[in-house]
C-alpha cells in the first residue's frame, strides 16, 4: 500500500540546502519518474522563506520565460523577507538554459541579492551539456536515484520478490496488483519517454530506432556479457561498434542501461572490453523480458540474473552518490560478478542466488590482486535482503 506521507532521505538533504545561505545553485538530477518533483514539493513544506516554483514545458518555455520566472522570484525579496527561493523543474527543456542561468545568477551575486536557486531535470542533458558549458563552479549536484529496497519496503510494503520484479519506480507501486497495467505504465511513462524525450530529443542520435532496439535487447540480457559483434548480429542496420558504444553511453546517462567494463589496471584494455549489460532498475529488465517474465522469480537461472541485476543496480546508484567505480572481472574461466574500487580500496563481490555458482573466480581474483577484499552476497554473513537494504558497508 502506498504511504503518501513517506519522505525519502533525499528530502532532508533538499531542505538543508534550501535553508542554507546563498552559495551555489542546487541541481537535482536523476532519471525520469524517480520522484524528483515530489521530493521538491515535500522539501518546500519545511522551508520558511518565500518561494516561487515553476515547471518548464516544451510548449511554453523559452529563455524569456526563464527570465520572467527569475524576476517573479526576485520580487519576493523585501525588507521583511531578505531571502527568497526559486525552484524550476524540468529545466533542461529551456533552450540554452545554462547561459541564462549563469547571467542571472552572476547578476544577483554582483547586486547582493539573496535568491537561492534549485533546478531539476533529467541527468543526460544537465550533466553532458548545461553544467559543463557555463556553470562551472556555480552548482552542486543532488542525485535522485531509483528507489532502493529499503525505501520501497517502507513506502509500499514491498517484499524482496516484489522489489525484484517491480523495481524502484514509485509511480508503478500502486499498480503492482495488476501486472498488465504496470507493464503499460513502464512502457508508456518510463521507457518510451526516457528514450524519446530524455535522450533522442536532446542528443544527436542519427538512428533513434537503433537506440531503442539496443535498449530492448540489452535490458533482458542484464548481468550478461555480449560482444559488440554479437550485438550487431542481433540488430538490423546496426552500424558500427562506435555507434553502439555511443548509444549505450547515452542510455547510461539517462539512467536506463549501462555496459560495465572489465576491471583491469590497464585502462586501454578496460575500454576495449565487451560490455556486461546492467539495468539501473530491475523493473526495466522485467518489462522488456517478454512472455517469460513471470518465470524470472521461479526459474533458478533467471532469478539468479534478476538478483545479480538488483545488486548491480544498487551498486550503480550508490556509486553516483559515494563516488566509486563499478566493474566486473573475468580471466579465462574465472569470473567475479562485480568489482568496486575507491581510491586504493578494491572489493570483489560475488552474488549467490538461484544459479549454482563456484567461488573459484573470487579466489583467483584475490590471488591476482591480494590487497583486495571479498564480499559474498547471499551467504550467511551477508544476505541479499540485508545488502539491498543498505545494511552492509561497502568499503
CSV table of C-alpha atoms in Angstrom, one decimal:
chain,number,residue,atom,x,y,z
A,1,UNK,CA,0.0,0.0,0.0
A,2,UNK,CA,1.3,3.4,-0.9
A,3,UNK,CA,2.0,5.7,2.0
A,4,UNK,CA,1.8,9.3,0.8
A,5,UNK,CA,3.5,10.7,3.8
A,6,UNK,CA,6.7,8.8,3.2
A,7,UNK,CA,9.7,11.0,2.5
A,8,UNK,CA,12.9,9.8,1.1
A,9,UNK,CA,16.2,10.8,2.8
A,10,UNK,CA,16.7,12.9,-0.3
A,11,UNK,CA,14.1,15.3,1.0
A,12,UNK,CA,16.1,16.1,4.2
A,13,UNK,CA,19.1,17.0,2.0
A,14,UNK,CA,17.0,19.3,-0.1
A,15,UNK,CA,15.6,21.0,3.0
A,16,UNK,CA,19.1,21.5,4.3
A,17,UNK,CA,20.4,23.0,1.0
A,18,UNK,CA,17.3,25.3,0.6
A,19,UNK,CA,17.7,26.7,4.1
A,20,UNK,CA,21.5,27.4,3.7
A,21,UNK,CA,22.6,31.0,2.7
A,22,UNK,CA,23.0,31.6,-1.0
A,23,UNK,CA,26.2,29.9,-2.1
A,24,UNK,CA,25.7,27.5,-5.0
A,25,UNK,CA,22.9,26.6,-7.4
A,26,UNK,CA,21.4,23.3,-6.3
A,27,UNK,CA,20.9,20.9,-9.2
A,28,UNK,CA,18.5,18.0,-8.5
A,29,UNK,CA,19.1,15.4,-11.3
A,30,UNK,CA,18.1,11.9,-11.9
A,31,UNK,CA,16.2,9.5,-14.2
A,32,UNK,CA,12.6,10.1,-15.2
A,33,UNK,CA,9.9,9.0,-12.8
A,34,UNK,CA,12.1,8.7,-9.7
A,35,UNK,CA,10.2,11.2,-7.7
A,36,UNK,CA,12.2,14.4,-8.2
A,37,UNK,CA,9.1,16.7,-8.3
A,38,UNK,CA,7.5,15.0,-5.3
A,39,UNK,CA,10.7,15.4,-3.3
A,40,UNK,CA,10.8,19.1,-4.2
A,41,UNK,CA,7.2,19.6,-3.1
A,42,UNK,CA,7.9,17.8,0.2
A,43,UNK,CA,11.0,19.8,0.9
A,44,UNK,CA,9.3,23.1,0.3
A,45,UNK,CA,6.9,22.3,3.1
A,46,UNK,CA,9.8,22.6,5.5
A,47,UNK,CA,11.2,25.9,4.2
A,48,UNK,CA,10.2,29.2,5.8
A,49,UNK,CA,11.4,31.7,3.2
A,50,UNK,CA,9.1,32.8,0.3
A,51,UNK,CA,9.4,30.6,-2.8
A,52,UNK,CA,8.5,30.8,-6.4
A,53,UNK,CA,8.0,27.4,-8.1
A,54,UNK,CA,7.7,26.8,-11.9
A,55,UNK,CA,7.9,23.8,-14.2
A,56,UNK,CA,9.2,24.1,-17.7
A,57,UNK,CA,7.3,22.7,-20.6
A,58,UNK,CA,8.1,22.2,-24.3
A,59,UNK,CA,5.1,24.3,-25.4
A,60,UNK,CA,5.7,27.3,-23.1
A,61,UNK,CA,9.3,27.5,-22.0
A,62,UNK,CA,11.9,29.8,-23.5
A,63,UNK,CA,14.8,31.9,-22.4
A,64,UNK,CA,12.4,34.8,-21.9
A,65,UNK,CA,10.1,32.6,-19.9
A,66,UNK,CA,13.1,31.7,-17.6
A,67,UNK,CA,14.0,35.3,-17.1
A,68,UNK,CA,10.3,36.0,-16.2
A,69,UNK,CA,10.3,33.3,-13.5
A,70,UNK,CA,13.6,34.6,-12.1
A,71,UNK,CA,12.1,38.1,-12.0
A,72,UNK,CA,9.0,36.9,-10.1
A,73,UNK,CA,11.2,35.2,-7.5
A,74,UNK,CA,13.2,38.4,-7.0
A,75,UNK,CA,10.0,40.3,-6.3
A,76,UNK,CA,9.5,38.1,-3.2
A,77,UNK,CA,12.5,39.7,-1.6
A,78,UNK,CA,11.8,42.7,0.6
A,79,UNK,CA,13.0,44.4,3.9
A,80,UNK,CA,10.9,41.9,5.9
A,81,UNK,CA,11.9,38.9,3.6
A,82,UNK,CA,15.6,39.4,2.7
A,83,UNK,CA,15.8,36.0,1.1
A,84,UNK,CA,13.7,34.0,-1.4
A,85,UNK,CA,13.9,30.7,-3.2
A,86,UNK,CA,13.4,29.9,-6.9
A,87,UNK,CA,12.6,26.3,-7.9
A,88,UNK,CA,12.3,25.3,-11.5
A,89,UNK,CA,11.5,21.8,-12.5
A,90,UNK,CA,12.5,20.2,-15.9
A,91,UNK,CA,15.0,23.0,-16.6
A,92,UNK,CA,16.6,21.1,-19.5
A,93,UNK,CA,13.6,21.8,-21.7
A,94,UNK,CA,14.5,25.5,-21.9
A,95,UNK,CA,16.7,26.2,-24.8
A,96,UNK,CA,20.2,27.4,-23.8
A,97,UNK,CA,19.1,27.5,-20.2
A,98,UNK,CA,22.6,27.4,-18.7
A,99,UNK,CA,23.7,30.7,-20.3
A,100,UNK,CA,20.6,32.4,-19.0
A,101,UNK,CA,21.0,30.9,-15.5
A,102,UNK,CA,24.7,32.0,-15.5
A,103,UNK,CA,23.8,35.5,-16.5
A,104,UNK,CA,21.1,35.9,-13.8
A,105,UNK,CA,23.0,34.1,-11.1
A,106,UNK,CA,26.0,36.3,-11.6
A,107,UNK,CA,23.8,39.4,-11.7
A,108,UNK,CA,22.3,38.5,-8.3
A,109,UNK,CA,25.8,37.9,-6.9
A,110,UNK,CA,27.0,41.3,-8.1
A,111,UNK,CA,24.0,43.1,-6.6
A,112,UNK,CA,24.0,41.1,-3.4
A,113,UNK,CA,20.5,39.6,-4.0
A,114,UNK,CA,19.9,36.6,-1.7
A,115,UNK,CA,17.9,34.5,-4.2
A,116,UNK,CA,18.6,30.8,-3.7
A,117,UNK,CA,18.0,28.6,-6.7
A,118,UNK,CA,17.1,24.9,-7.1
A,119,UNK,CA,16.9,23.4,-10.6
A,120,UNK,CA,15.9,19.9,-11.5
A,121,UNK,CA,15.8,17.9,-14.7
A,122,UNK,CA,17.0,14.8,-16.4
A,123,UNK,CA,20.6,13.8,-15.9
A,124,UNK,CA,21.5,13.3,-19.6
A,125,UNK,CA,21.5,16.9,-20.8
A,126,UNK,CA,22.3,18.5,-17.5
A,127,UNK,CA,25.5,16.6,-16.9
A,128,UNK,CA,26.7,16.5,-20.5
A,129,UNK,CA,25.8,20.0,-21.7
A,130,UNK,CA,24.4,22.7,-19.5
A,131,UNK,CA,26.5,22.2,-16.4
A,132,UNK,CA,29.8,21.9,-18.3
A,133,UNK,CA,29.1,24.7,-20.7
A,134,UNK,CA,28.6,27.7,-18.5
A,135,UNK,CA,28.0,26.9,-14.8
A,136,UNK,CA,31.4,25.6,-13.7
A,137,UNK,CA,32.0,26.4,-10.0
A,138,UNK,CA,28.4,27.7,-9.5
A,139,UNK,CA,26.5,24.5,-8.7
A,140,UNK,CA,26.2,21.4,-6.5
A,141,UNK,CA,24.6,18.2,-7.6
A,142,UNK,CA,21.9,16.4,-5.6
A,143,UNK,CA,21.1,13.0,-7.2
A,144,UNK,CA,17.7,11.3,-7.2
A,145,UNK,CA,18.4,7.7,-7.9
A,146,UNK,CA,16.0,4.9,-8.3
A,147,UNK,CA,14.4,3.9,-5.1
A,148,UNK,CA,16.2,1.1,-3.2
A,149,UNK,CA,14.7,-1.9,-1.4
A,150,UNK,CA,14.7,-0.2,2.0
A,151,UNK,CA,12.7,2.8,0.7
A,152,UNK,CA,10.2,0.6,-1.2
A,153,UNK,CA,9.7,-1.7,1.8
A,154,UNK,CA,8.9,1.3,4.0
A,155,UNK,CA,6.8,3.2,1.5
A,156,UNK,CA,5.0,0.5,-0.3
A,157,UNK,CA,5.4,-2.6,1.9
A,158,UNK,CA,7.3,-4.5,-0.8
A,159,UNK,CA,8.7,-8.0,-0.1
A,160,UNK,CA,12.1,-8.8,-1.6
A,161,UNK,CA,10.5,-10.6,-4.5
A,162,UNK,CA,8.1,-7.7,-5.2
A,163,UNK,CA,11.0,-5.3,-5.3
A,164,UNK,CA,13.0,-7.6,-7.6
A,165,UNK,CA,10.0,-7.7,-10.0
A,166,UNK,CA,8.5,-4.2,-9.8
A,167,UNK,CA,11.7,-2.3,-9.0
A,168,UNK,CA,12.2,1.2,-7.7
A,169,UNK,CA,9.8,3.4,-9.7
A,170,UNK,CA,7.3,4.9,-7.2
A,171,UNK,CA,4.7,5.5,-9.8
A,172,UNK,CA,4.3,1.9,-10.6
A,173,UNK,CA,3.9,0.8,-7.0
A,174,UNK,CA,0.1,1.4,-6.9
A,175,UNK,CA,-0.2,-0.9,-10.0
A,176,UNK,CA,1.6,-3.9,-8.7
A,177,UNK,CA,-1.6,-5.9,-8.3
A,178,UNK,CA,-2.3,-5.5,-12.0
A,179,UNK,CA,0.7,-6.6,-14.0
A,180,UNK,CA,-0.8,-5.6,-17.3
A,181,UNK,CA,-1.4,-2.1,-16.2
A,182,UNK,CA,2.0,-2.0,-14.6
A,183,UNK,CA,3.6,-3.1,-17.8
A,184,UNK,CA,1.8,-0.4,-19.7
A,185,UNK,CA,3.0,2.2,-17.2
A,186,UNK,CA,6.6,1.1,-17.5
A,187,UNK,CA,6.5,1.4,-21.3
A,188,UNK,CA,4.3,4.5,-21.6
A,189,UNK,CA,5.6,6.6,-18.7
A,190,UNK,CA,9.1,5.3,-18.2
A,191,UNK,CA,10.8,3.6,-21.0
A,192,UNK,CA,9.4,5.3,-24.1
A,193,UNK,CA,9.6,8.9,-22.9
A,194,UNK,CA,13.0,8.3,-21.3
A,195,UNK,CA,14.4,7.3,-24.7
A,196,UNK,CA,12.4,9.6,-26.9
A,197,UNK,CA,12.4,12.8,-24.7
A,198,UNK,CA,15.4,12.5,-22.4
A,199,UNK,CA,17.8,11.1,-25.0
A,200,UNK,CA,16.8,11.3,-28.6
A,201,UNK,CA,15.2,14.8,-28.4
A,202,UNK,CA,18.2,16.2,-26.5
A,203,UNK,CA,21.1,14.5,-28.2
A,204,UNK,CA,22.3,13.9,-31.7
A,205,UNK,CA,21.0,10.4,-32.5
A,206,UNK,CA,21.1,9.6,-36.2
A,207,UNK,CA,19.4,6.2,-35.7
A,208,UNK,CA,16.7,6.5,-33.0
A,209,UNK,CA,15.2,3.2,-33.9
A,210,UNK,CA,18.6,1.5,-33.4
A,211,UNK,CA,18.9,3.1,-29.9
A,212,UNK,CA,15.5,1.7,-28.8
A,213,UNK,CA,16.3,-1.7,-30.2
A,214,UNK,CA,19.7,-1.7,-28.4
A,215,UNK,CA,17.9,-0.9,-25.1
A,216,UNK,CA,15.3,-3.6,-25.6
A,217,UNK,CA,18.0,-6.1,-26.5
A,218,UNK,CA,20.3,-5.2,-23.6
A,219,UNK,CA,17.8,-4.9,-20.8
A,220,UNK,CA,16.7,-8.6,-20.8
A,221,UNK,CA,20.4,-9.6,-21.0
A,222,UNK,CA,21.2,-7.6,-17.8
A,223,UNK,CA,24.1,-9.2,-15.9
A,224,UNK,CA,25.4,-10.9,-19.0
A,225,UNK,CA,28.3,-10.1,-21.3
A,226,UNK,CA,27.7,-9.5,-25.0
A,227,UNK,CA,30.4,-8.6,-27.5
A,228,UNK,CA,29.6,-5.8,-29.9
A,229,UNK,CA,29.9,-8.2,-32.8
A,230,UNK,CA,27.2,-10.4,-31.3
A,231,UNK,CA,25.0,-7.3,-30.6
A,232,UNK,CA,25.3,-6.2,-34.2
A,233,UNK,CA,24.4,-9.7,-35.3
A,234,UNK,CA,21.1,-9.4,-33.5
A,235,UNK,CA,20.2,-5.9,-34.7
A,236,UNK,CA,19.3,-4.9,-38.2
A,237,UNK,CA,21.2,-1.8,-39.6
A,238,UNK,CA,23.4,-1.8,-36.5
A,239,UNK,CA,26.0,0.5,-38.0
A,240,UNK,CA,29.4,0.0,-36.2
A,241,UNK,CA,30.7,-0.6,-32.7
A,242,UNK,CA,31.4,3.1,-32.2
A,243,UNK,CA,27.8,4.0,-32.8
A,244,UNK,CA,26.6,1.2,-30.5
A,245,UNK,CA,29.0,2.3,-27.7
A,246,UNK,CA,27.9,5.9,-28.1
A,247,UNK,CA,24.2,5.0,-27.8
A,248,UNK,CA,24.9,2.7,-24.8
A,249,UNK,CA,26.7,5.7,-23.2
A,250,UNK,CA,23.6,7.8,-23.8
A,251,UNK,CA,21.3,5.2,-22.2
A,252,UNK,CA,23.7,5.1,-19.3
A,253,UNK,CA,23.4,8.9,-18.8
A,254,UNK,CA,19.6,8.5,-18.9
A,255,UNK,CA,19.7,6.0,-16.0
A,256,UNK,CA,18.4,3.1,-18.1
A,257,UNK,CA,21.1,0.7,-19.1
A,258,UNK,CA,24.9,0.7,-19.0
A,259,UNK,CA,27.7,-1.6,-20.1
A,260,UNK,CA,30.0,-2.5,-17.2
A,261,UNK,CA,33.6,-2.8,-18.3
A,262,UNK,CA,36.1,-5.4,-17.1
A,263,UNK,CA,38.3,-4.4,-14.1
A,264,UNK,CA,41.8,-4.1,-15.3
A,265,UNK,CA,44.5,-1.6,-14.2
A,266,UNK,CA,45.3,-1.1,-17.8
A,267,UNK,CA,42.6,1.4,-18.9
A,268,UNK,CA,43.1,0.7,-22.6
A,269,UNK,CA,42.1,-2.9,-22.0
A,270,UNK,CA,39.2,-1.8,-19.8
A,271,UNK,CA,37.8,0.4,-22.5
A,272,UNK,CA,38.1,-2.1,-25.3
A,273,UNK,CA,36.4,-5.0,-23.5
A,274,UNK,CA,32.9,-6.3,-24.3
A,275,UNK,CA,30.2,-4.7,-22.2
A,276,UNK,CA,28.4,-6.5,-19.5
A,277,UNK,CA,24.9,-5.2,-19.7
A,278,UNK,CA,23.4,-3.8,-16.4
A,279,UNK,CA,20.0,-2.1,-15.9
A,280,UNK,CA,19.7,0.7,-13.5
A,281,UNK,CA,16.5,-0.8,-12.1
A,282,UNK,CA,15.3,-4.4,-12.3
A,283,UNK,CA,11.8,-3.4,-13.5
A,284,UNK,CA,13.5,-2.4,-16.8
A,285,UNK,CA,14.7,-5.9,-17.2
A,286,UNK,CA,11.3,-7.4,-16.3
A,287,UNK,CA,9.3,-5.0,-18.5
A,288,UNK,CA,11.5,-6.0,-21.6
A,289,UNK,CA,11.9,-9.7,-20.9
A,290,UNK,CA,9.0,-10.8,-23.0
A,291,UNK,CA,6.4,-13.5,-22.4
A,292,UNK,CA,8.6,-15.4,-19.9
A,293,UNK,CA,8.9,-12.5,-17.5
A,294,UNK,CA,6.9,-14.3,-14.8
A,295,UNK,CA,9.5,-17.1,-14.7
A,296,UNK,CA,12.1,-14.5,-13.5
A,297,UNK,CA,11.1,-15.3,-9.9
A,298,UNK,CA,10.6,-19.1,-10.3
A,299,UNK,CA,13.3,-20.3,-12.6
A,300,UNK,CA,16.6,-20.5,-10.7
A,301,UNK,CA,18.8,-19.4,-13.6
A,302,UNK,CA,16.5,-16.4,-14.5
A,303,UNK,CA,16.1,-15.4,-10.8
A,304,UNK,CA,19.9,-15.5,-10.4
A,305,UNK,CA,20.2,-13.0,-13.2
A,306,UNK,CA,17.5,-10.8,-11.7
A,307,UNK,CA,19.2,-10.8,-8.2
A,308,UNK,CA,22.6,-10.0,-9.8
A,309,UNK,CA,20.9,-7.1,-11.6
A,310,UNK,CA,19.3,-5.9,-8.4
A,311,UNK,CA,22.8,-5.9,-6.8
A,312,UNK,CA,24.3,-4.2,-9.8
A,313,UNK,CA,21.6,-1.5,-9.8
A,314,UNK,CA,22.2,-0.9,-6.1
A,315,UNK,CA,25.9,-0.5,-6.7
A,316,UNK,CA,25.4,1.8,-9.6
A,317,UNK,CA,23.1,4.1,-7.6
A,318,UNK,CA,25.5,4.1,-4.7
A,319,UNK,CA,28.4,4.8,-7.0
A,320,UNK,CA,26.7,8.1,-8.2
A,321,UNK,CA,26.4,9.4,-4.6
A,322,UNK,CA,29.5,7.9,-3.0
A,323,UNK,CA,31.8,8.3,-6.0
A,324,UNK,CA,33.3,4.8,-6.6
A,325,UNK,CA,33.8,2.8,-9.8
A,326,UNK,CA,31.8,-0.4,-10.7
A,327,UNK,CA,33.3,-3.1,-12.9
A,328,UNK,CA,33.3,-6.8,-13.3
A,329,UNK,CA,36.2,-9.2,-13.9
A,330,UNK,CA,36.9,-12.3,-16.0
A,331,UNK,CA,40.2,-14.0,-16.8
A,332,UNK,CA,39.8,-17.3,-18.7
A,333,UNK,CA,37.2,-19.4,-16.9
A,334,UNK,CA,37.4,-17.3,-13.7
A,335,UNK,CA,34.8,-14.6,-13.2
A,336,UNK,CA,33.7,-12.2,-10.5
A,337,UNK,CA,30.3,-10.6,-10.7
A,338,UNK,CA,31.3,-7.1,-9.5
A,339,UNK,CA,34.5,-5.2,-8.6
A,340,UNK,CA,34.1,-1.9,-6.9
A,341,UNK,CA,37.0,0.5,-6.3
A,342,UNK,CA,37.5,3.8,-4.5
A,343,UNK,CA,41.0,5.2,-4.2
A,344,UNK,CA,43.3,2.4,-3.1
A,345,UNK,CA,40.5,0.1,-1.9
A,346,UNK,CA,39.1,-2.7,-4.1
A,347,UNK,CA,36.3,-5.1,-3.2
A,348,UNK,CA,35.4,-8.2,-5.2
A,349,UNK,CA,31.7,-9.1,-5.0
A,350,UNK,CA,30.1,-12.4,-5.8
A,351,UNK,CA,26.3,-12.9,-5.8
A,352,UNK,CA,24.9,-16.3,-4.8
A,353,UNK,CA,21.2,-16.7,-5.5
A,354,UNK,CA,19.3,-19.0,-7.7
A,355,UNK,CA,22.1,-20.1,-10.0
A,356,UNK,CA,24.6,-22.7,-9.0
A,357,UNK,CA,28.0,-20.9,-8.9
A,358,UNK,CA,31.5,-21.6,-7.9
A,359,UNK,CA,33.6,-19.2,-5.8
A,360,UNK,CA,36.7,-20.2,-7.7
A,361,UNK,CA,36.7,-16.8,-9.6
A,362,UNK,CA,36.7,-15.0,-6.3
A,363,UNK,CA,39.8,-16.9,-5.1
A,364,UNK,CA,41.6,-16.3,-8.4
A,365,UNK,CA,40.9,-12.6,-8.2
A,366,UNK,CA,42.2,-12.3,-4.7
A,367,UNK,CA,45.3,-14.2,-5.7
A,368,UNK,CA,45.8,-11.8,-8.7
A,369,UNK,CA,45.0,-8.7,-6.6
A,370,UNK,CA,46.0,-9.6,-3.0
A,371,UNK,CA,45.2,-6.2,-1.5
A,372,UNK,CA,41.5,-6.6,-2.4
A,373,UNK,CA,38.7,-7.6,-0.1
A,374,UNK,CA,36.0,-10.0,-0.9
A,375,UNK,CA,32.2,-10.0,-0.2
A,376,UNK,CA,29.8,-12.8,-1.0
A,377,UNK,CA,26.2,-11.7,-1.1
A,378,UNK,CA,23.7,-14.5,-0.4
A,379,UNK,CA,26.0,-16.0,2.2
A,380,UNK,CA,25.3,-16.5,6.0
A,381,UNK,CA,27.3,-13.4,6.7
A,382,UNK,CA,25.6,-11.2,4.1
A,383,UNK,CA,22.1,-12.0,2.9
A,384,UNK,CA,20.7,-10.5,-0.4
A,385,UNK,CA,18.0,-8.7,1.6
A,386,UNK,CA,20.3,-7.1,4.1
A,387,UNK,CA,22.7,-5.9,1.3
A,388,UNK,CA,19.9,-4.4,-0.8
A,389,UNK,CA,18.6,-2.7,2.4
A,390,UNK,CA,21.9,-0.9,2.6
A,391,UNK,CA,22.9,-2.6,5.9
A,392,UNK,CA,26.3,-3.8,4.6
A,393,UNK,CA,29.3,-1.5,4.4
A,394,UNK,CA,31.0,-1.5,1.0
A,395,UNK,CA,34.4,-0.1,2.0
